[in-house]
Amino acid sequence: MKIVDVGIHVVAPMDTVEPVSGARLGWVFVEVHTDEGVTGVGECSNWPMHGDLLIARTLEIVRRDLIGRDPAHIERIWQELFHRQTYLGNRGLITTVISGIDQALWDIRGKVLDRPLYDLLGGPVWDDLLLYTHPWGTTPEEIVATTRQVVADGYTAIKHDPFAEMWRRFLDYRGGQISRRGIRDGAALTAAMREAVGPDVELLIDLHGNFNVATAIQCIRALEPYDIGWFEEPVPPEGLDALRQIRRQVDVPLCVGERLFTRWDVLPVLQDGLVNYVMPDVCWTGGVSELKKIATLAETFLVPISPHGAQGPVQIVAGAHVMATVPNFYRLEINSGWLESFNAAITPALEIRDGRLHLPARPGLGIELNHDFIADHPDPDWVRTP
Ligand SMILES: [Mg+2]
């Protein structure tokens, strides 16, 4: 079997522009086609600031190296793509491109062997995948109302960034601090969310790497009374020593990983005991192959893994297949507010009951892209190279 083409789909499912960053919300899907008619699907969506377009353009270039290759050589192709980019820095851009290809190659392998992907990774240790989701809305009233709604839908953990002042200038890190009023407003919203859900629902707080050490600690201390399950990315991802300072100065559960790429980025965080959870993204950190390796690495430190994955539908399914086989799995992220779009883009629809995802017992990832939906929702900013 040989790879004969790589399809790249840049999709704008909701035709909306992300209000804070100005980037279009979307997905990048990869389809690896073979000479025997078997096609594998993967996702390497990125955000914000036109990350999708950077990834798609890089995929256009990398795809040339895949034509004629044996799709069963998953690890070999991963290693080649990764190590070739050493002089550009083999993290981030290339690992995201690799992620989409790697998922598609595993999908092909499962289809060829007629087994679900989780069977190829050791078989399921979990029959279904515990999820966490997000509230939505812009006002505190809307956010509390949608928090109540997702709990009524059966979800038992919710993640939110309550520091709205920072969101208004998202990715504009300058100074890494917000006003005392901004911290107080974040604490008030978190108190209202805790009040709304009661003591048994987990509240996770995403600080989005927005803060300097002093401000992150102020934010964490302001929210401590509300029994927070984890504080995510309190400082920018490159601030490993800053994370050490946070660890020394506050006694709360911490979590990082969506901007750690490959096992090499995760290792020092684990070795120094800086976090209670890791949350790599199957679309960014290196795909199915790398997520499984990172999970095993975290297992040796007895640290639970909870993949980041709120953007697209193939991402959620790919992460779920790996996590079904991982004993130290904690929860899988999903953005339940986008479920309608997710389910319009893939067949069959995601099967979610009582806050848990049930994977289809079908070969490979067990899903296919809905090409009618994709054709109807092209990203207008994407122009394929002739
Ligand atoms: Mg995050």
mmCIF file of C-alpha atoms and ligand atoms in Angstrom:
data_model
loop_
_atom_site.group_PDB
_atom_site.id
_atom_site.type_symbol
_atom_site.label_atom_id
_atom_site.label_comp_id
_atom_site.label_asym_id
_atom_site.label_seq_id
_atom_site.Cartn_x
_atom_site.Cartn_y
_atom_site.Cartn_z
ATOM 1 C CA MET A 1 0.000 0.000 0.000
ATOM 2 C CA LYS A 2 1.259 3.471 -0.884
ATOM 3 C CA ILE A 3 0.170 7.021 -0.098
ATOM 4 C CA VAL A 4 -1.037 8.705 -3.292
ATOM 5 C CA ASP A 5 -2.376 12.035 -2.032
ATOM 6 C CA VAL A 6 -2.924 14.160 1.057
ATOM 7 C CA GLY A 7 -6.135 16.200 1.193
ATOM 8 C CA ILE A 8 -6.159 19.412 3.243
ATOM 9 C CA HIS A 9 -9.468 20.921 4.349
ATOM 10 C CA VAL A 10 -9.542 24.331 6.044
ATOM 11 C CA VAL A 11 -13.031 24.760 7.439
ATOM 12 C CA ALA A 12 -14.878 27.690 9.010
ATOM 13 C CA PRO A 13 -17.815 25.805 10.511
ATOM 14 C CA MET A 14 -19.655 28.684 12.122
ATOM 15 C CA ASP A 15 -18.481 31.498 9.871
ATOM 16 C CA THR A 16 -17.780 33.523 12.989
ATOM 17 C CA VAL A 17 -14.718 35.494 13.941
ATOM 18 C CA GLU A 18 -13.296 34.941 17.420
ATOM 19 C CA PRO A 19 -14.270 38.203 19.156
ATOM 20 C CA VAL A 20 -11.085 38.717 21.141
ATOM 21 C CA SER A 21 -8.282 37.716 18.777
ATOM 22 C CA GLY A 22 -10.056 38.503 15.511
ATOM 23 C CA ALA A 23 -9.193 35.076 14.071
ATOM 24 C CA ARG A 24 -11.715 32.856 12.356
ATOM 25 C CA LEU A 25 -12.782 29.808 14.385
ATOM 26 C CA GLY A 26 -12.084 26.757 12.339
ATOM 27 C CA TRP A 27 -10.622 23.369 11.685
ATOM 28 C CA VAL A 28 -7.830 21.875 9.602
ATOM 29 C CA PHE A 29 -8.525 18.294 8.553
ATOM 30 C CA VAL A 30 -6.074 15.984 6.783
ATOM 31 C CA GLU A 31 -7.057 13.055 4.609
ATOM 32 C CA VAL A 32 -4.314 10.622 3.578
ATOM 33 C CA HIS A 33 -5.377 8.676 0.483
ATOM 34 C CA THR A 34 -3.821 5.351 -0.553
ATOM 35 C CA ASP A 35 -3.581 3.412 -3.799
ATOM 36 C CA GLU A 36 -5.850 0.716 -2.334
ATOM 37 C CA GLY A 37 -8.740 3.094 -1.736
ATOM 38 C CA VAL A 38 -8.290 3.302 2.033
ATOM 39 C CA THR A 39 -8.325 6.871 3.369
ATOM 40 C CA GLY A 40 -7.271 8.006 6.845
ATOM 41 C CA VAL A 41 -8.500 11.182 8.542
ATOM 42 C CA GLY A 42 -6.721 13.435 11.030
ATOM 43 C CA GLU A 43 -7.023 16.918 12.477
ATOM 44 C CA CYS A 44 -4.417 19.598 13.176
ATOM 45 C CA SER A 45 -6.551 22.647 13.856
ATOM 46 C CA ASN A 46 -4.855 25.564 15.523
ATOM 47 C CA TRP A 47 -5.802 28.929 16.907
ATOM 48 C CA PRO A 48 -5.803 31.892 17.264
ATOM 49 C CA MET A 49 -4.206 34.497 14.969
ATOM 50 C CA HIS A 50 -4.537 32.453 11.789
ATOM 51 C CA GLY A 51 -2.716 29.432 13.166
ATOM 52 C CA ASP A 52 -4.935 27.290 10.920
ATOM 53 C CA LEU A 53 -3.553 28.984 7.808
ATOM 54 C CA LEU A 54 0.069 28.553 8.909
ATOM 55 C CA ILE A 55 -0.536 24.858 9.528
ATOM 56 C CA ALA A 56 -2.361 24.299 6.233
ATOM 57 C CA ARG A 57 0.365 26.030 4.230
ATOM 58 C CA THR A 58 3.057 23.913 5.925
ATOM 59 C CA LEU A 59 1.011 20.771 5.250
ATOM 60 C CA GLU A 60 0.976 21.659 1.557
ATOM 61 C CA ILE A 61 4.756 21.550 1.556
ATOM 62 C CA VAL A 62 5.185 18.470 3.766
ATOM 63 C CA ARG A 63 2.625 16.420 1.793
ATOM 64 C CA ARG A 64 5.114 16.088 -1.061
ATOM 65 C CA ASP A 65 7.351 13.963 1.182
ATOM 66 C CA LEU A 66 4.505 11.539 1.892
ATOM 67 C CA ILE A 67 3.543 10.585 -1.644
ATOM 68 C CA GLY A 68 4.727 7.040 -2.374
ATOM 69 C CA ARG A 69 5.364 6.159 1.282
ATOM 70 C CA ASP A 70 3.971 3.067 3.037
ATOM 71 C CA PRO A 71 1.258 4.355 5.431
ATOM 72 C CA ALA A 72 2.068 1.513 7.852
ATOM 73 C CA HIS A 73 5.445 3.153 8.616
ATOM 74 C CA ILE A 74 3.860 5.440 11.208
ATOM 75 C CA GLU A 75 6.790 5.783 13.617
ATOM 76 C CA ARG A 76 9.361 6.101 10.836
ATOM 77 C CA ILE A 77 7.429 8.906 9.145
ATOM 78 C CA TRP A 78 6.949 10.648 12.521
ATOM 79 C CA GLN A 79 10.678 10.537 13.254
ATOM 80 C CA GLU A 80 11.664 11.756 9.791
ATOM 81 C CA LEU A 81 9.283 14.721 9.764
ATOM 82 C CA PHE A 82 10.278 15.710 13.314
ATOM 83 C CA HIS A 83 14.051 15.499 12.989
ATOM 84 C CA ARG A 84 14.164 17.168 9.576
ATOM 85 C CA GLN A 85 12.970 20.431 11.127
ATOM 86 C CA THR A 86 15.630 20.647 13.841
ATOM 87 C CA TYR A 87 17.116 23.811 12.387
ATOM 88 C CA LEU A 88 13.712 25.526 12.451
ATOM 89 C CA GLY A 89 13.042 24.327 15.995
ATOM 90 C CA ASN A 90 11.209 21.029 15.999
ATOM 91 C CA ARG A 91 8.348 22.064 18.294
ATOM 92 C CA GLY A 92 4.957 23.606 17.663
ATOM 93 C CA LEU A 93 4.489 24.143 13.947
ATOM 94 C CA ILE A 94 5.979 20.867 12.759
ATOM 95 C CA THR A 95 4.547 18.809 15.637
ATOM 96 C CA THR A 96 1.088 20.156 14.786
ATOM 97 C CA VAL A 97 1.526 19.164 11.137
ATOM 98 C CA ILE A 98 2.831 15.762 12.235
ATOM 99 C CA SER A 99 -0.195 15.379 14.547
ATOM 100 C CA GLY A 100 -2.700 15.509 11.689
ATOM 101 C CA ILE A 101 -0.703 13.110 9.515
ATOM 102 C CA ASP A 102 -0.045 10.705 12.404
ATOM 103 C CA GLN A 103 -3.749 10.473 13.275
ATOM 104 C CA ALA A 104 -4.585 9.736 9.628
ATOM 105 C CA LEU A 105 -1.921 7.011 9.389
ATOM 106 C CA TRP A 106 -3.240 5.318 12.547
ATOM 107 C CA ASP A 107 -6.763 5.557 11.083
ATOM 108 C CA ILE A 108 -5.558 3.781 7.932
ATOM 109 C CA ARG A 109 -3.827 1.086 10.024
ATOM 110 C CA GLY A 110 -7.029 0.415 11.954
ATOM 111 C CA LYS A 111 -9.061 0.209 8.760
ATOM 112 C CA VAL A 112 -6.560 -2.183 7.149
ATOM 113 C CA LEU A 113 -6.556 -4.435 10.230
ATOM 114 C CA ASP A 114 -10.326 -3.977 10.694
ATOM 115 C CA ARG A 115 -9.897 -3.008 14.371
ATOM 116 C CA PRO A 116 -10.751 0.173 16.312
ATOM 117 C CA LEU A 117 -7.671 2.293 16.997
ATOM 118 C CA TYR A 118 -7.850 1.629 20.753
ATOM 119 C CA ASP A 119 -7.334 -2.076 20.022
ATOM 120 C CA LEU A 120 -4.059 -1.258 18.262
ATOM 121 C CA LEU A 121 -2.837 0.713 21.294
ATOM 122 C CA GLY A 122 -3.245 -2.076 23.838
ATOM 123 C CA GLY A 123 -7.001 -2.381 24.086
ATOM 124 C CA PRO A 124 -9.421 -0.436 26.259
ATOM 125 C CA VAL A 125 -8.838 0.003 29.976
ATOM 126 C CA TRP A 126 -11.854 2.352 30.023
ATOM 127 C CA ASP A 127 -15.217 1.557 28.402
ATOM 128 C CA ASP A 128 -16.094 5.240 28.063
ATOM 129 C CA LEU A 129 -14.318 8.543 28.508
ATOM 130 C CA LEU A 130 -15.135 10.978 31.319
ATOM 131 C CA LEU A 131 -15.412 14.510 29.919
ATOM 132 C CA TYR A 132 -15.234 18.089 31.071
ATOM 133 C CA THR A 133 -16.760 21.035 29.273
ATOM 134 C CA HIS A 134 -17.163 24.806 29.373
ATOM 135 C CA PRO A 135 -19.914 27.316 30.016
ATOM 136 C CA TRP A 136 -20.372 30.036 27.383
ATOM 137 C CA GLY A 137 -21.652 33.576 27.228
ATOM 138 C CA THR A 138 -20.133 36.978 27.847
ATOM 139 C CA THR A 139 -21.920 38.330 30.934
ATOM 140 C CA PRO A 140 -21.600 36.726 34.384
ATOM 141 C CA GLU A 141 -25.346 35.987 34.252
ATOM 142 C CA GLU A 142 -25.009 34.108 30.936
ATOM 143 C CA ILE A 143 -21.950 32.211 32.152
ATOM 144 C CA VAL A 144 -23.676 31.084 35.367
ATOM 145 C CA ALA A 145 -26.825 30.118 33.419
ATOM 146 C CA THR A 146 -24.862 27.981 30.923
ATOM 147 C CA THR A 147 -22.887 26.485 33.815
ATOM 148 C CA ARG A 148 -26.192 25.287 35.288
ATOM 149 C CA GLN A 149 -27.220 24.022 31.848
ATOM 150 C CA VAL A 150 -24.150 21.834 31.237
ATOM 151 C CA VAL A 151 -24.434 20.354 34.742
ATOM 152 C CA ALA A 152 -28.101 19.573 34.019
ATOM 153 C CA ASP A 153 -26.864 17.888 30.806
ATOM 154 C CA GLY A 154 -24.798 15.499 32.948
ATOM 155 C CA TYR A 155 -21.287 17.004 32.942
ATOM 156 C CA THR A 156 -19.473 16.782 36.272
ATOM 157 C CA ALA A 157 -16.551 19.138 35.597
ATOM 158 C CA ILE A 158 -16.412 22.608 34.064
ATOM 159 C CA LYS A 159 -13.513 24.778 32.995
ATOM 160 C CA HIS A 160 -13.589 28.535 32.676
ATOM 161 C CA ASP A 161 -11.348 31.595 32.587
ATOM 162 C CA PRO A 162 -13.129 34.051 34.912
ATOM 163 C CA PHE A 163 -10.682 36.940 34.409
ATOM 164 C CA ALA A 164 -12.605 38.773 31.691
ATOM 165 C CA GLU A 165 -10.421 41.860 31.867
ATOM 166 C CA MET A 166 -7.531 39.770 30.516
ATOM 167 C CA TRP A 167 -9.684 38.283 27.767
ATOM 168 C CA ARG A 168 -10.343 41.711 26.352
ATOM 169 C CA ARG A 169 -6.656 41.901 25.462
ATOM 170 C CA PHE A 170 -5.969 38.201 24.943
ATOM 171 C CA LEU A 171 -2.438 37.400 23.730
ATOM 172 C CA ASP A 172 -1.337 40.932 24.501
ATOM 173 C CA TYR A 173 0.818 39.815 27.422
ATOM 174 C CA ARG A 174 2.419 43.194 28.161
ATOM 175 C CA GLY A 175 3.063 43.309 31.894
ATOM 176 C CA GLY A 176 1.152 40.120 32.640
ATOM 177 C CA GLN A 177 -1.122 41.787 35.154
ATOM 178 C CA ILE A 178 -4.695 42.948 35.616
ATOM 179 C CA SER A 179 -6.355 45.395 37.971
ATOM 180 C CA ARG A 180 -7.498 44.601 41.500
ATOM 181 C CA ARG A 181 -11.043 45.108 40.199
ATOM 182 C CA GLY A 182 -10.401 42.508 37.477
ATOM 183 C CA ILE A 183 -9.286 39.987 40.077
ATOM 184 C CA ARG A 184 -12.288 40.773 42.293
ATOM 185 C CA ASP A 185 -14.690 40.344 39.349
ATOM 186 C CA GLY A 186 -13.087 36.976 38.524
ATOM 187 C CA ALA A 187 -13.488 35.836 42.113
ATOM 188 C CA ALA A 188 -17.139 36.973 42.182
ATOM 189 C CA LEU A 189 -17.924 35.025 39.005
ATOM 190 C CA THR A 190 -16.184 31.924 40.339
ATOM 191 C CA ALA A 191 -18.137 32.222 43.610
ATOM 192 C CA ALA A 192 -21.385 32.428 41.613
ATOM 193 C CA MET A 193 -20.416 29.385 39.547
ATOM 194 C CA ARG A 194 -19.574 27.375 42.694
ATOM 195 C CA GLU A 195 -22.865 28.446 44.251
ATOM 196 C CA ALA A 196 -24.710 27.374 41.085
ATOM 197 C CA VAL A 197 -23.195 23.866 40.837
ATOM 198 C CA GLY A 198 -22.844 22.923 44.495
ATOM 199 C CA PRO A 199 -19.861 21.174 46.093
ATOM 200 C CA ASP A 200 -19.659 18.023 43.967
ATOM 201 C CA VAL A 201 -18.972 19.466 40.507
ATOM 202 C CA GLU A 202 -15.342 20.157 39.649
ATOM 203 C CA LEU A 203 -14.439 23.719 38.726
ATOM 204 C CA LEU A 204 -11.242 24.027 36.702
ATOM 205 C CA ILE A 205 -9.686 27.445 36.103
ATOM 206 C CA ASP A 206 -7.751 28.273 32.934
ATOM 207 C CA LEU A 207 -5.381 31.208 33.408
ATOM 208 C CA HIS A 208 -4.279 30.948 29.739
ATOM 209 C CA GLY A 209 -0.639 31.760 30.541
ATOM 210 C CA ASN A 210 -1.640 35.395 30.854
ATOM 211 C CA PHE A 211 0.113 36.404 34.061
ATOM 212 C CA ASN A 212 3.406 37.242 35.695
ATOM 213 C CA VAL A 213 4.233 35.350 38.890
ATOM 214 C CA ALA A 214 2.949 37.970 41.326
ATOM 215 C CA THR A 215 -0.375 38.424 39.519
ATOM 216 C CA ALA A 216 -0.902 34.704 38.974
ATOM 217 C CA ILE A 217 -0.487 34.161 42.707
ATOM 218 C CA GLN A 218 -2.960 36.968 43.478
ATOM 219 C CA CYS A 219 -5.498 35.408 41.085
ATOM 220 C CA ILE A 220 -5.011 31.919 42.536
ATOM 221 C CA ARG A 221 -5.366 33.136 46.133
ATOM 222 C CA ALA A 222 -8.526 35.078 45.256
ATOM 223 C CA LEU A 223 -10.118 31.864 43.919
ATOM 224 C CA GLU A 224 -8.804 29.427 46.529
ATOM 225 C CA PRO A 225 -12.012 29.518 48.667
ATOM 226 C CA TYR A 226 -14.013 27.977 45.798
ATOM 227 C CA ASP A 227 -12.341 24.546 45.853
ATOM 228 C CA ILE A 228 -10.701 24.653 42.415
ATOM 229 C CA GLY A 229 -9.793 21.333 40.781
ATOM 230 C CA TRP A 230 -6.804 22.796 38.921
ATOM 231 C CA PHE A 231 -5.287 26.087 37.901
ATOM 232 C CA GLU A 232 -4.154 25.796 34.279
ATOM 233 C CA GLU A 233 -1.194 27.631 32.697
ATOM 234 C CA PRO A 234 -0.786 30.312 35.400
ATOM 235 C CA VAL A 235 2.232 31.762 33.543
ATOM 236 C CA PRO A 236 3.340 31.694 29.878
ATOM 237 C CA PRO A 237 4.485 28.241 28.748
ATOM 238 C CA GLU A 238 8.128 29.286 28.327
ATOM 239 C CA GLY A 239 8.266 30.332 31.992
ATOM 240 C CA LEU A 240 9.429 27.083 33.560
ATOM 241 C CA ASP A 241 11.211 28.883 36.405
ATOM 242 C CA ALA A 242 8.147 31.086 36.898
ATOM 243 C CA LEU A 243 6.098 27.885 37.280
ATOM 244 C CA ARG A 244 8.590 26.713 39.921
ATOM 245 C CA GLN A 245 7.976 29.945 41.855
ATOM 246 C CA ILE A 246 4.202 29.458 41.650
ATOM 247 C CA ARG A 247 4.631 25.888 42.895
ATOM 248 C CA ARG A 248 6.647 27.075 45.893
ATOM 249 C CA GLN A 249 4.317 29.927 46.843
ATOM 250 C CA VAL A 250 0.810 28.446 46.574
ATOM 251 C CA ASP A 251 -0.643 25.112 47.641
ATOM 252 C CA VAL A 252 -3.156 24.394 44.859
ATOM 253 C CA PRO A 253 -3.407 21.776 42.057
ATOM 254 C CA LEU A 254 -1.662 22.976 38.887
ATOM 255 C CA CYS A 255 -1.940 21.788 35.286
ATOM 256 C CA VAL A 256 -0.017 22.624 32.096
ATOM 257 C CA GLY A 257 0.561 21.007 28.734
ATOM 258 C CA GLU A 258 -1.484 22.371 25.836
ATOM 259 C CA ARG A 259 1.577 24.364 24.769
ATOM 260 C CA LEU A 260 4.109 21.630 25.573
ATOM 261 C CA PHE A 261 5.165 19.801 22.445
ATOM 262 C CA THR A 262 6.357 16.181 22.595
ATOM 263 C CA ARG A 263 7.618 14.151 25.536
ATOM 264 C CA TRP A 264 10.746 16.312 25.716
ATOM 265 C CA ASP A 265 8.759 19.391 26.771
ATOM 266 C CA VAL A 266 6.703 17.423 29.309
ATOM 267 C CA LEU A 267 9.624 15.638 30.994
ATOM 268 C CA PRO A 268 11.122 18.575 32.987
ATOM 269 C CA VAL A 269 7.689 19.592 34.284
ATOM 270 C CA LEU A 270 7.221 16.073 35.631
ATOM 271 C CA GLN A 271 10.772 15.661 36.907
ATOM 272 C CA ASP A 272 10.492 18.835 38.981
ATOM 273 C CA GLY A 273 7.031 17.914 40.301
ATOM 274 C CA LEU A 274 5.580 21.201 39.028
ATOM 275 C CA VAL A 275 2.055 20.020 38.204
ATOM 276 C CA ASN A 276 -0.706 17.707 39.429
ATOM 277 C CA TYR A 277 -2.029 17.047 35.892
ATOM 278 C CA VAL A 278 -0.700 17.267 32.330
ATOM 279 C CA MET A 279 -2.916 18.249 29.400
ATOM 280 C CA PRO A 280 -1.181 17.768 26.025
ATOM 281 C CA ASP A 281 -3.201 18.232 22.842
ATOM 282 C CA VAL A 282 -3.367 15.355 20.336
ATOM 283 C CA CYS A 283 -3.482 17.944 17.501
ATOM 284 C CA TRP A 284 -0.412 19.873 18.643
ATOM 285 C CA THR A 285 1.961 17.666 20.612
ATOM 286 C CA GLY A 286 2.626 15.034 17.932
ATOM 287 C CA GLY A 287 -0.557 13.034 17.361
ATOM 288 C CA VAL A 288 -1.704 9.639 18.557
ATOM 289 C CA SER A 289 1.859 8.286 18.713
ATOM 290 C CA GLU A 290 3.137 11.108 20.917
ATOM 291 C CA LEU A 291 0.072 11.348 23.181
ATOM 292 C CA LYS A 292 0.427 7.662 24.039
ATOM 293 C CA LYS A 293 4.121 8.136 24.862
ATOM 294 C CA ILE A 294 3.453 11.214 27.009
ATOM 295 C CA ALA A 295 0.696 9.321 28.843
ATOM 296 C CA THR A 296 3.131 6.524 29.675
ATOM 297 C CA LEU A 297 5.771 9.059 30.726
ATOM 298 C CA ALA A 298 3.248 10.722 33.068
ATOM 299 C CA GLU A 299 2.200 7.299 34.384
ATOM 300 C CA THR A 300 5.734 6.687 35.640
ATOM 301 C CA PHE A 301 5.351 9.854 37.756
ATOM 302 C CA LEU A 302 1.803 8.818 38.818
ATOM 303 C CA VAL A 303 0.498 12.023 37.236
ATOM 304 C CA PRO A 304 -2.952 11.888 35.577
ATOM 305 C CA ILE A 305 -3.322 13.010 31.963
ATOM 306 C CA SER A 306 -6.280 15.050 30.725
ATOM 307 C CA PRO A 307 -5.882 15.931 27.046
ATOM 308 C CA HIS A 308 -6.634 19.424 25.857
ATOM 309 C CA GLY A 309 -9.161 19.194 23.063
ATOM 310 C CA ALA A 310 -11.867 21.754 22.720
ATOM 311 C CA GLN A 311 -11.553 22.751 19.102
ATOM 312 C CA GLY A 312 -12.593 20.068 16.631
ATOM 313 C CA PRO A 313 -14.406 16.740 16.338
ATOM 314 C CA VAL A 314 -11.610 14.511 14.994
ATOM 315 C CA GLN A 315 -9.333 15.849 17.731
ATOM 316 C CA ILE A 316 -11.791 14.687 20.376
ATOM 317 C CA VAL A 317 -12.141 11.221 18.850
ATOM 318 C CA ALA A 318 -8.376 10.775 18.355
ATOM 319 C CA GLY A 319 -7.667 11.834 21.948
ATOM 320 C CA ALA A 320 -10.403 9.512 23.187
ATOM 321 C CA HIS A 321 -8.948 6.456 21.424
ATOM 322 C CA VAL A 322 -5.582 7.014 23.098
ATOM 323 C CA MET A 323 -7.104 7.738 26.506
ATOM 324 C CA ALA A 324 -9.271 4.608 26.349
ATOM 325 C CA THR A 325 -5.994 2.657 26.620
ATOM 326 C CA VAL A 326 -4.313 4.795 29.300
ATOM 327 C CA PRO A 327 -4.583 3.787 32.991
ATOM 328 C CA ASN A 328 -3.716 7.295 34.241
ATOM 329 C CA PHE A 329 -6.453 8.964 32.171
ATOM 330 C CA TYR A 330 -8.307 11.692 34.069
ATOM 331 C CA ARG A 331 -10.775 13.567 31.850
ATOM 332 C CA LEU A 332 -11.070 14.566 28.190
ATOM 333 C CA GLU A 333 -11.940 18.143 27.252
ATOM 334 C CA ILE A 334 -14.861 18.914 24.973
ATOM 335 C CA ASN A 335 -16.625 22.142 24.073
ATOM 336 C CA SER A 336 -20.209 20.971 24.381
ATOM 337 C CA GLY A 337 -21.477 24.323 23.117
ATOM 338 C CA TRP A 338 -20.097 23.409 19.675
ATOM 339 C CA LEU A 339 -21.526 19.873 19.571
ATOM 340 C CA GLU A 340 -23.936 20.710 16.785
ATOM 341 C CA SER A 341 -21.088 21.809 14.500
ATOM 342 C CA PHE A 342 -18.936 18.833 15.518
ATOM 343 C CA ASN A 343 -21.714 16.430 14.631
ATOM 344 C CA ALA A 344 -22.427 18.146 11.327
ATOM 345 C CA ALA A 345 -18.791 17.639 10.283
ATOM 346 C CA ILE A 346 -18.404 13.912 11.068
ATOM 347 C CA THR A 347 -20.324 10.657 10.728
ATOM 348 C CA PRO A 348 -21.389 9.039 13.016
ATOM 349 C CA ALA A 349 -22.142 11.780 15.553
ATOM 350 C CA LEU A 350 -20.305 11.854 18.886
ATOM 351 C CA GLU A 351 -22.151 9.650 21.363
ATOM 352 C CA ILE A 352 -22.235 11.441 24.713
ATOM 353 C CA ARG A 353 -24.285 10.279 27.685
ATOM 354 C CA ASP A 354 -24.079 11.532 31.272
ATOM 355 C CA GLY A 355 -20.925 13.512 30.592
ATOM 356 C CA ARG A 356 -19.113 10.534 29.031
ATOM 357 C CA LEU A 357 -18.033 9.872 25.460
ATOM 358 C CA HIS A 358 -18.670 6.417 24.005
ATOM 359 C CA LEU A 359 -16.440 5.514 21.059
ATOM 360 C CA PRO A 360 -17.891 3.644 18.071
ATOM 361 C CA ALA A 361 -16.619 0.054 17.733
ATOM 362 C CA ARG A 362 -15.635 0.654 14.121
ATOM 363 C CA PRO A 363 -12.247 0.309 12.399
ATOM 364 C CA GLY A 364 -9.637 3.037 12.885
ATOM 365 C CA LEU A 365 -10.928 6.250 14.433
ATOM 366 C CA GLY A 366 -14.416 5.036 13.570
ATOM 367 C CA ILE A 367 -15.567 8.298 12.000
ATOM 368 C CA GLU A 368 -15.531 9.897 8.555
ATOM 369 C CA LEU A 369 -15.663 13.527 7.482
ATOM 370 C CA ASN A 370 -18.968 14.781 6.162
ATOM 371 C CA HIS A 371 -17.726 16.190 2.844
ATOM 372 C CA ASP A 372 -20.980 17.990 2.062
ATOM 373 C CA PHE A 373 -20.664 20.033 5.257
ATOM 374 C CA ILE A 374 -16.975 20.725 4.641
ATOM 375 C CA ALA A 375 -17.608 21.822 1.046
ATOM 376 C CA ASP A 376 -20.307 24.175 2.308
ATOM 377 C CA HIS A 377 -18.063 25.801 4.958
ATOM 378 C CA PRO A 378 -14.663 26.653 3.426
ATOM 379 C CA ASP A 379 -12.497 29.140 5.293
ATOM 380 C CA PRO A 380 -12.638 32.180 2.999
ATOM 381 C CA ASP A 381 -9.163 33.241 4.157
ATOM 382 C CA TRP A 382 -7.626 30.021 2.837
ATOM 383 C CA VAL A 383 -6.401 29.987 -0.751
ATOM 384 C CA ARG A 384 -4.825 26.746 -1.847
ATOM 385 C CA THR A 385 -1.538 27.051 -3.704
ATOM 386 C CA PRO A 386 -2.196 26.289 -7.397
HETATM 387 MG MG MG B 1 -6.016 26.221 28.324
#
